[in-house]
PDB file of C-alpha atoms and ligand atoms in Angstrom:
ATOM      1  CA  UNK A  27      21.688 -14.521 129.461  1.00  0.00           C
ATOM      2  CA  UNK A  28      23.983 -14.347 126.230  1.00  0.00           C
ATOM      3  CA  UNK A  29      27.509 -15.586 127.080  1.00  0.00           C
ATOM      4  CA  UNK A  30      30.204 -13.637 126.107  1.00  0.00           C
ATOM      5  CA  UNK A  31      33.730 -14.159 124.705  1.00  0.00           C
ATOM      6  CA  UNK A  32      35.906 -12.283 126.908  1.00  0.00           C
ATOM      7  CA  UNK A  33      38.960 -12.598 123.725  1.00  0.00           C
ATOM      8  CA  UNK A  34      36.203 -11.579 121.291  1.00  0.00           C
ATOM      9  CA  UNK A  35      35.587  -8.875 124.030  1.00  0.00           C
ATOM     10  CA  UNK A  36      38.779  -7.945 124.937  1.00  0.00           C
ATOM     11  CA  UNK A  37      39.303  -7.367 121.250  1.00  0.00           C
ATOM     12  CA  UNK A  38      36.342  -5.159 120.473  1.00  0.00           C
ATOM     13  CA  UNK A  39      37.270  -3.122 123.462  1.00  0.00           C
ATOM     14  CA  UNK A  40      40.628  -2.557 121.991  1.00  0.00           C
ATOM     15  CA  UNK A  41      40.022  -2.031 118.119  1.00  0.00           C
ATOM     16  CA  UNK A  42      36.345  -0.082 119.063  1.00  0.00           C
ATOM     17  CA  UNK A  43      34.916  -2.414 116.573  1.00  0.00           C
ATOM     18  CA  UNK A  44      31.554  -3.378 118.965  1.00  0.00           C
ATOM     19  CA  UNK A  45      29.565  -5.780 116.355  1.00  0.00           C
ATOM     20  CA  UNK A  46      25.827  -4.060 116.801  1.00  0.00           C
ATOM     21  CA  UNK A  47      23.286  -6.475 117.406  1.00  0.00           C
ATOM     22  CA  UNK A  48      21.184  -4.227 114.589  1.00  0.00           C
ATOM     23  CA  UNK A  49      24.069  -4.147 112.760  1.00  0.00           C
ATOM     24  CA  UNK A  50      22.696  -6.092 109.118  1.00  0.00           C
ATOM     25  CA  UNK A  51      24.965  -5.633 105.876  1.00  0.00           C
ATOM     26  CA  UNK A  52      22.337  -7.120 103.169  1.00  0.00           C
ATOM     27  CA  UNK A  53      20.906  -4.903 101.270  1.00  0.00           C
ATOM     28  CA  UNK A  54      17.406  -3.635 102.273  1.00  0.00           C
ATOM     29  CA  UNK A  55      14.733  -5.102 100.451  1.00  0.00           C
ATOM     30  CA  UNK A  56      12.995  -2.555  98.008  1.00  0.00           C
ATOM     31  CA  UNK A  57       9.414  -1.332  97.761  1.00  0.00           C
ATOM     32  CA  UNK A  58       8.982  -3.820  94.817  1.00  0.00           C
ATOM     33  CA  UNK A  59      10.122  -7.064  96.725  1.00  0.00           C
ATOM     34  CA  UNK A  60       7.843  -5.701  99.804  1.00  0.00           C
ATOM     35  CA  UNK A  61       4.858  -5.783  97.208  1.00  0.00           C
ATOM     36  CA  UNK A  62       5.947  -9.441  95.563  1.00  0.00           C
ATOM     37  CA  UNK A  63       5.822 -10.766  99.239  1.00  0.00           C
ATOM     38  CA  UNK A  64       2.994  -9.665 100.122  1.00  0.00           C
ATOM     39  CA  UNK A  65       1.149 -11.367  97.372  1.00  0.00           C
ATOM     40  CA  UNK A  66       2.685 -14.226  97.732  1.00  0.00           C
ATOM     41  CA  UNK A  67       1.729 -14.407 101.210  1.00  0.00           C
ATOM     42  CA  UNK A  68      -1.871 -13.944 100.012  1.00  0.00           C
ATOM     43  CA  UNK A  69      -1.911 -16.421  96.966  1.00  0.00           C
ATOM     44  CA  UNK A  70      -0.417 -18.725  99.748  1.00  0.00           C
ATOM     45  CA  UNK A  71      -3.395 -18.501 102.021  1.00  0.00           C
ATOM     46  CA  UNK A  72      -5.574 -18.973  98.732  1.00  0.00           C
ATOM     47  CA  UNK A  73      -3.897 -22.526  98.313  1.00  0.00           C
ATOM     48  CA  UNK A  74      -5.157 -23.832 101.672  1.00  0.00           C
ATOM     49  CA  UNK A  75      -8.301 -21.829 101.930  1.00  0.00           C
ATOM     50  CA  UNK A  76     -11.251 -23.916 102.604  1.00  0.00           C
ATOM     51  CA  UNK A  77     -13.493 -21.281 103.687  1.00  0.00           C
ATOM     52  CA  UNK A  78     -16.025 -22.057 101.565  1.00  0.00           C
ATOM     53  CA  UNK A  79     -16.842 -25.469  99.424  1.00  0.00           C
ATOM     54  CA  UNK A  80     -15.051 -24.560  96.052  1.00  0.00           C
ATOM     55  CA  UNK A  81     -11.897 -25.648  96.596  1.00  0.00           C
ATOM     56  CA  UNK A  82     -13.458 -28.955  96.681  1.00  0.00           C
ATOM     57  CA  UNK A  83     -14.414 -29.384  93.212  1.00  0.00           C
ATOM     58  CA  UNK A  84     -11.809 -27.294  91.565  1.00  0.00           C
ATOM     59  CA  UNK A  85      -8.641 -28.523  90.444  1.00  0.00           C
ATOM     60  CA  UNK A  86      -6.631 -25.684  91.433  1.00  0.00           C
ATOM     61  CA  UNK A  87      -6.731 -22.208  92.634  1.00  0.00           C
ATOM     62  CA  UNK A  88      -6.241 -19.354  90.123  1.00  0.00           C
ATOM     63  CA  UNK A  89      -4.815 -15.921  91.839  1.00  0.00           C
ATOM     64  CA  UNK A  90      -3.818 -13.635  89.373  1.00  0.00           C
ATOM     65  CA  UNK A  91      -1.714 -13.061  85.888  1.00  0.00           C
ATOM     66  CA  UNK A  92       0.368  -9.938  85.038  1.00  0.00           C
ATOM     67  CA  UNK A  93       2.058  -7.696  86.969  1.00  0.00           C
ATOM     68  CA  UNK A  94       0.841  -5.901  90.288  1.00  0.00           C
ATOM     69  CA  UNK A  95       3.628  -3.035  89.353  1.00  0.00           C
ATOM     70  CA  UNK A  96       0.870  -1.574  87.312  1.00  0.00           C
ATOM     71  CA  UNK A  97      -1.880   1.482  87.209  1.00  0.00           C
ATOM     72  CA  UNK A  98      -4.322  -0.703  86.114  1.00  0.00           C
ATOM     73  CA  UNK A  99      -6.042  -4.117  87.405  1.00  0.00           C
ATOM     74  CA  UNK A 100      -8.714  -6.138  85.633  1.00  0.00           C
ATOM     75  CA  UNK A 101     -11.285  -8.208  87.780  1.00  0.00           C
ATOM     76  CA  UNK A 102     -13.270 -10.634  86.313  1.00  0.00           C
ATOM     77  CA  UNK A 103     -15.995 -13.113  87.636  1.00  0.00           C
ATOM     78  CA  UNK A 104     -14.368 -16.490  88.550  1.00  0.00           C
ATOM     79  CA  UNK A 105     -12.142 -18.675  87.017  1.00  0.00           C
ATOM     80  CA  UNK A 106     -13.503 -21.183  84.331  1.00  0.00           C
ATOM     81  CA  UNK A 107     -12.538 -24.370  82.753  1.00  0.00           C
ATOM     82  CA  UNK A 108      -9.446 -23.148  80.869  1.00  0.00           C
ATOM     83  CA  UNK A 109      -8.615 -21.247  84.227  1.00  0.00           C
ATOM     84  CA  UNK A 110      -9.049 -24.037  86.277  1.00  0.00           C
ATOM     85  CA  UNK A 111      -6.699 -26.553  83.865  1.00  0.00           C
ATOM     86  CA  UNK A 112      -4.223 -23.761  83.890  1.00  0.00           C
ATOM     87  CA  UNK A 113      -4.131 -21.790  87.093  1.00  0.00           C
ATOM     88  CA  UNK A 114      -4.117 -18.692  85.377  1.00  0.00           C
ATOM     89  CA  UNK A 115      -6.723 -16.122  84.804  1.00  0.00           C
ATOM     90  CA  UNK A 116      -8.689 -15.246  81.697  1.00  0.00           C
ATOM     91  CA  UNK A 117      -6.702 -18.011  79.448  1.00  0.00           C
ATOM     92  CA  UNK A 118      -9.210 -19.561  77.809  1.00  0.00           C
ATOM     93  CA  UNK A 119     -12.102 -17.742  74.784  1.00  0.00           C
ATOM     94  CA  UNK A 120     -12.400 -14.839  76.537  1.00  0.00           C
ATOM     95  CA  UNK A 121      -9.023 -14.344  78.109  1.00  0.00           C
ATOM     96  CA  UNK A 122      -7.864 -14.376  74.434  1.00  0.00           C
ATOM     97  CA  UNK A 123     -10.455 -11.500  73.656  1.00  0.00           C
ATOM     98  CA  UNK A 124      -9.091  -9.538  76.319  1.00  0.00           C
ATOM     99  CA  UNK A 125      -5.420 -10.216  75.605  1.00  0.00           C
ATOM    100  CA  UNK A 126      -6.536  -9.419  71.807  1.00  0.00           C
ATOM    101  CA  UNK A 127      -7.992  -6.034  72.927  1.00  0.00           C
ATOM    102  CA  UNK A 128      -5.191  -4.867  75.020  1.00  0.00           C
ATOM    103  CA  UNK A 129      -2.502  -5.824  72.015  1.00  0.00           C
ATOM    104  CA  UNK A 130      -4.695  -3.974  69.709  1.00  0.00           C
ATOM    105  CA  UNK A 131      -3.695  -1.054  71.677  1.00  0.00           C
ATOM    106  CA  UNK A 132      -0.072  -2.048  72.330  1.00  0.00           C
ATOM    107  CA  UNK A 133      -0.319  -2.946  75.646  1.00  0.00           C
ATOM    108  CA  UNK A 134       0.978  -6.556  77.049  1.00  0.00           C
ATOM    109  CA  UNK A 135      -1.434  -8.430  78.977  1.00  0.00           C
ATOM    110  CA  UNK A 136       1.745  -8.764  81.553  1.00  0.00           C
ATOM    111  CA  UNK A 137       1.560  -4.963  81.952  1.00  0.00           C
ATOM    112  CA  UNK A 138      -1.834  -4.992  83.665  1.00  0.00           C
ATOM    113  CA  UNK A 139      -2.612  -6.962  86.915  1.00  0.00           C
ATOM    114  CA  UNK A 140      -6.063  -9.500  86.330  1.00  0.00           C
ATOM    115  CA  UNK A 141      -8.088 -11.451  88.810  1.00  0.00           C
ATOM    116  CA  UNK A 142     -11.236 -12.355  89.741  1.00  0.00           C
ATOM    117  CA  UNK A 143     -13.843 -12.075  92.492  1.00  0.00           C
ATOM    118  CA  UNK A 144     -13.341 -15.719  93.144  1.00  0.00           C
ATOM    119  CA  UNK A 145     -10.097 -17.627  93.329  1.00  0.00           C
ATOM    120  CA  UNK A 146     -11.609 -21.097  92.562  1.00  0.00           C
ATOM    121  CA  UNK A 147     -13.976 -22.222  89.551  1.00  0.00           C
ATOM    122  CA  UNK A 148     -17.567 -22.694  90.452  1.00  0.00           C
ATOM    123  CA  UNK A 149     -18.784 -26.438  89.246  1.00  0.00           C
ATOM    124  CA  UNK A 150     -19.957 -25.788  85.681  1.00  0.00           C
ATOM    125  CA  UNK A 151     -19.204 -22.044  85.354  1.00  0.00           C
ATOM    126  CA  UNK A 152     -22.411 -21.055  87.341  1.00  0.00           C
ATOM    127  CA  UNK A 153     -22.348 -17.762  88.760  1.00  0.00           C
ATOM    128  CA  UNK A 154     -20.726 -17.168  92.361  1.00  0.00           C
ATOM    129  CA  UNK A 155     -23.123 -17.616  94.793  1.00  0.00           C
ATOM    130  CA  UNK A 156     -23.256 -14.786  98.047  1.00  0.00           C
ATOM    131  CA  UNK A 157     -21.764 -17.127 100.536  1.00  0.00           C
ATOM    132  CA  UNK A 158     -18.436 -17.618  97.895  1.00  0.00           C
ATOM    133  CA  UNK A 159     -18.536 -13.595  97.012  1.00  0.00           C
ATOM    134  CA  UNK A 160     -18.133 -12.911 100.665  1.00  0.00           C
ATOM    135  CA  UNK A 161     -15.925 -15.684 101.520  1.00  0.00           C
ATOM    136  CA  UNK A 162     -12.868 -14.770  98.799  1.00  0.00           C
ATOM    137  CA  UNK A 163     -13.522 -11.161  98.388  1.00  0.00           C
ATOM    138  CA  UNK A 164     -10.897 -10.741 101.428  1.00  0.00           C
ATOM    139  CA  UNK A 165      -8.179 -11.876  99.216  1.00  0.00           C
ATOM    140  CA  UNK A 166      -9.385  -9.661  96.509  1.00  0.00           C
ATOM    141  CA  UNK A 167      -9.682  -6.490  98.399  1.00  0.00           C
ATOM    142  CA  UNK A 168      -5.943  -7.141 100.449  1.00  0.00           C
ATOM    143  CA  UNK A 169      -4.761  -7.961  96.721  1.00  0.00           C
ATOM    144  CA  UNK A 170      -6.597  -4.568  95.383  1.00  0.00           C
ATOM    145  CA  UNK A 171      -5.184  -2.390  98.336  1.00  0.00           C
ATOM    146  CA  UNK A 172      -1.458  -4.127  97.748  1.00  0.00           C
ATOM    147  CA  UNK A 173      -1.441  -2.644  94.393  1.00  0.00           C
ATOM    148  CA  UNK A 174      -3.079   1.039  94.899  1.00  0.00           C
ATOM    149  CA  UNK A 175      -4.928   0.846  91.063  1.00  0.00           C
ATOM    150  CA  UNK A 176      -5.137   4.096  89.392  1.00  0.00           C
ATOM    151  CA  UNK A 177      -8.044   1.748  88.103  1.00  0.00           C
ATOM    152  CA  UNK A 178      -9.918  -1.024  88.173  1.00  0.00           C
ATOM    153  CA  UNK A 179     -12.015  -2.530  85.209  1.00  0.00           C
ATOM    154  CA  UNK A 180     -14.691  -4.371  86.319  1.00  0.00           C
ATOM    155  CA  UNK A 181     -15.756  -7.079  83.623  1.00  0.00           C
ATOM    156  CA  UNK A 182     -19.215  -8.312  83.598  1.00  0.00           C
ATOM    157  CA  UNK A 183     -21.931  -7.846  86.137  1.00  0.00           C
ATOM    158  CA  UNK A 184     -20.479  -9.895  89.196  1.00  0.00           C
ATOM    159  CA  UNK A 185     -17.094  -7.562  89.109  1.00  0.00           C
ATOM    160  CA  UNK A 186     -19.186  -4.465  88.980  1.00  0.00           C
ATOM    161  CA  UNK A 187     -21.922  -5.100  91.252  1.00  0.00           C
ATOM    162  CA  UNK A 188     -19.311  -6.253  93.653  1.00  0.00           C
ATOM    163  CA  UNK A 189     -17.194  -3.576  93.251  1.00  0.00           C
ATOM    164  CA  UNK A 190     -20.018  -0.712  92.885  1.00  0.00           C
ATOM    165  CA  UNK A 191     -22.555  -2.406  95.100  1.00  0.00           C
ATOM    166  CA  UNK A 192     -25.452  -1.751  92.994  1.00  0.00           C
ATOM    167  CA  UNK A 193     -28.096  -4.047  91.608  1.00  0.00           C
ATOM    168  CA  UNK A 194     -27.584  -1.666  88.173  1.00  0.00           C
ATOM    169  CA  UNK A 195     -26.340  -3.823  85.373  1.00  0.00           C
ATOM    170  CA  UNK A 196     -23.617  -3.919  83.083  1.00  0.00           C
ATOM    171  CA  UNK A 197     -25.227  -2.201  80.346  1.00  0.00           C
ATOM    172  CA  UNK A 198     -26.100   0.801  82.824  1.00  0.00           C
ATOM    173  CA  UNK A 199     -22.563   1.331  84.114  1.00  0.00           C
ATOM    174  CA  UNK A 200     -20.659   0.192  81.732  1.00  0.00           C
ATOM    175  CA  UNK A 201     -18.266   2.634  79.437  1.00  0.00           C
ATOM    176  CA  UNK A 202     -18.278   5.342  82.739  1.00  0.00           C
ATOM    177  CA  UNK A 203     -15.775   5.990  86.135  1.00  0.00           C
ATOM    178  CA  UNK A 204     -17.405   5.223  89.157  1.00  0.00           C
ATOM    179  CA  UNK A 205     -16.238   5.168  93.006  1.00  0.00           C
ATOM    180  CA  UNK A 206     -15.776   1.620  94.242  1.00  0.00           C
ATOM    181  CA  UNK A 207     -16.116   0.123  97.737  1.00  0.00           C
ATOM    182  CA  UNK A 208     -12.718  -0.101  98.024  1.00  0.00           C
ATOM    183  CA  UNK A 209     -12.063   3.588  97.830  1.00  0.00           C
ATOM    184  CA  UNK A 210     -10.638   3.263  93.770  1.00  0.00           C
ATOM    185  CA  UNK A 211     -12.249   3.978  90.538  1.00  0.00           C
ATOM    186  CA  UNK A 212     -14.219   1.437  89.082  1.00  0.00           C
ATOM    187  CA  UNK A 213     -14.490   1.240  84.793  1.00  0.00           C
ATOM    188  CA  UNK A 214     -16.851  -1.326  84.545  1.00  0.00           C
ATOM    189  CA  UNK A 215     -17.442  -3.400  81.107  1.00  0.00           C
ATOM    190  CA  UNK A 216     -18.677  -5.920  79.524  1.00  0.00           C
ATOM    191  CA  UNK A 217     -17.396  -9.490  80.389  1.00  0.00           C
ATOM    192  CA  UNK A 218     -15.403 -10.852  77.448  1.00  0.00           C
ATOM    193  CA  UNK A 219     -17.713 -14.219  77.439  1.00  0.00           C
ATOM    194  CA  UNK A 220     -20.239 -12.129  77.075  1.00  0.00           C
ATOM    195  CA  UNK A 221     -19.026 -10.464  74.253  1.00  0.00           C
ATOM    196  CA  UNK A 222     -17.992 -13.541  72.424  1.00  0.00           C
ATOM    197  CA  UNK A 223     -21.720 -14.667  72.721  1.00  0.00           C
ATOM    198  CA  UNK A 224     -23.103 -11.290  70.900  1.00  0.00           C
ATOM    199  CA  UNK A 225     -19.796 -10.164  69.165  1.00  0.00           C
ATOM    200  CA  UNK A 226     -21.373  -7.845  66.610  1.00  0.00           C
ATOM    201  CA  UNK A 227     -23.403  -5.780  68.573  1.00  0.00           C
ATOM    202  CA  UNK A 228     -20.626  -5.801  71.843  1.00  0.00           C
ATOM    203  CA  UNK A 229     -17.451  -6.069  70.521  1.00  0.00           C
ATOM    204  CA  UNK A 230     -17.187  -2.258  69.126  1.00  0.00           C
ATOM    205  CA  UNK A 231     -17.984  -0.805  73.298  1.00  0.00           C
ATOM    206  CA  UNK A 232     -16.105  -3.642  74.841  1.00  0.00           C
ATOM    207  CA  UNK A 233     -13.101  -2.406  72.646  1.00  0.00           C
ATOM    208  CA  UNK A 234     -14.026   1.326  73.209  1.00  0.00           C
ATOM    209  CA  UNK A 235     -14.049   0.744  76.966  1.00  0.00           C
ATOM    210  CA  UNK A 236     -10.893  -0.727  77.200  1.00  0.00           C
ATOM    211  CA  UNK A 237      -9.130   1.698  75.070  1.00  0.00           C
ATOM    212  CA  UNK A 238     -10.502   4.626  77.230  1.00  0.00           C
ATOM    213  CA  UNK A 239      -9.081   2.490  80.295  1.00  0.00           C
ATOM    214  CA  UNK A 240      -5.747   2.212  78.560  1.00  0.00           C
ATOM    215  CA  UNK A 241      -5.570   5.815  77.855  1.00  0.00           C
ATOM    216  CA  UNK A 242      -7.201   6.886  81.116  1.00  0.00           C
ATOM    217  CA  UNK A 243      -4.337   5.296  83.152  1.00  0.00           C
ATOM    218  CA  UNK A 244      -1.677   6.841  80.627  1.00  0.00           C
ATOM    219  CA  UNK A 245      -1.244   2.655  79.418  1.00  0.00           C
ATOM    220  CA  UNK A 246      -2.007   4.000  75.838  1.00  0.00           C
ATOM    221  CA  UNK A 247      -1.314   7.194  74.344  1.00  0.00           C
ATOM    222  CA  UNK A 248      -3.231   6.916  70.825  1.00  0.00           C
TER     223      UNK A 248
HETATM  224  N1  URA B 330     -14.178 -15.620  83.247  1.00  0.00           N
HETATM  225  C1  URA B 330     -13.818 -14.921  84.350  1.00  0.00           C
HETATM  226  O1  URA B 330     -14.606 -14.165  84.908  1.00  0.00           O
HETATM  227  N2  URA B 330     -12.585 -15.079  84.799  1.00  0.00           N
HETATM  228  C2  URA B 330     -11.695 -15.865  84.217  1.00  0.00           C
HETATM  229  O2  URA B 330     -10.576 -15.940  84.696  1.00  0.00           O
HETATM  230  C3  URA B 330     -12.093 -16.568  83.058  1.00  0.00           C
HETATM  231  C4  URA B 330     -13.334 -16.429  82.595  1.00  0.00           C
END
């Protein structure tokens, strides 16, 4: 049992000044810090996670870039090279494209929240394999329902078949809202890699997509 002071007591007694156990003068943390915790907690997990081989061969774990204080999240494929040396998402060719695309329209790449379906690079950029999809896609979906997305644009096939679960491809649900397994709308597009390998014929729907993203989460008013 707690010992008590009987001066400390005797004093409380008299002045009615009973220190409540509850009693806690710092300020509450806010909504905001709740959410930064919570992430943190996750991208912490990420660090250590072994649960499946990846983490081997990468150098590092990439979580996410931007802000989750946003109505809009971006989830791309896995992290590549650039990714990898940086422990950022989309940073390298196709990150710029992005970023390029969302300044075009006046929006800061730090006023979106981007990820991907896996946290660490698969050896020579080939595509995420089942066994890795279902392995990270816990972090993604606890990330996802953190941030309650007005939206979520999916880019390139793994993002949206993940996200829709459909065998459809990119060029089939691309450039249209869909419902998501994880109960928010999906805007799926192309992946910016992708778009960098046929620029002239993708570039002008990759753009158009993104601006109707922007706009449809009130990110962009023009
Ligand atoms: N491609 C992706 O899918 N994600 C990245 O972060 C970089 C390239």
């Amino acid at each position: 049992m707690a010992s008590c002071d009987p001066f400390l007591a005797l004093f409380c007694y008299l002045t009615g000044e009973w220190p409540h156990p509850l009693k806690n003068t710092s300020p509450l943390p806010s909504a905001s810090d709740e959410l930064l915790l919570s992430l943190e907690k996750i991208r912490q997990r990420v660090l250590t996670c072994t649960a499946c081989s990846l983490y081997q061969t990468a150098k590092q774990s990439v979580f996410s870039d931007g802000s989750p204080h946003t109505p809009l999240v971006f989830v791309g494929e896995a992290p590549g090279e650039e990714e990898d040396n940086q422990g950022l998402p989309f940073v390298g060719r196709a990150g710029k494209l992005l970023t390029a695309t969302l300044e075009k329209f006046g929006v800061s790449r730090n006023k979106v929240y981007i990820c991907n379906i896996l946290k660490h690079r698969p050896p020579n950029n080939r595509p995420p394999t089942l066994e890795e999809t279902l392995a990270c896609t816990p972090f993604l979906r606890e990330q996802i329902s953190l941030i309650q997305p007005k939206l979520i644009v999916a880019l390139g096939n793994s993002a949206a078949k993940y996200l829709l679960s459909t065998e459809d491809g990119i060029t089939k649900t691309r450039g249209k809202e869909h419902t998501s397994i994880l109960g928010f709308p999906v805007f799926p597009t192309f992946h910016p890699a992708a778009v960098l390998r046929n620029y002239t014929a993708y570039y002008p729907l990759f753009e158009t997509d993104i601006h109707e993203a922007l706009q449809r989460v009130g990110l962009c008013q023009r």
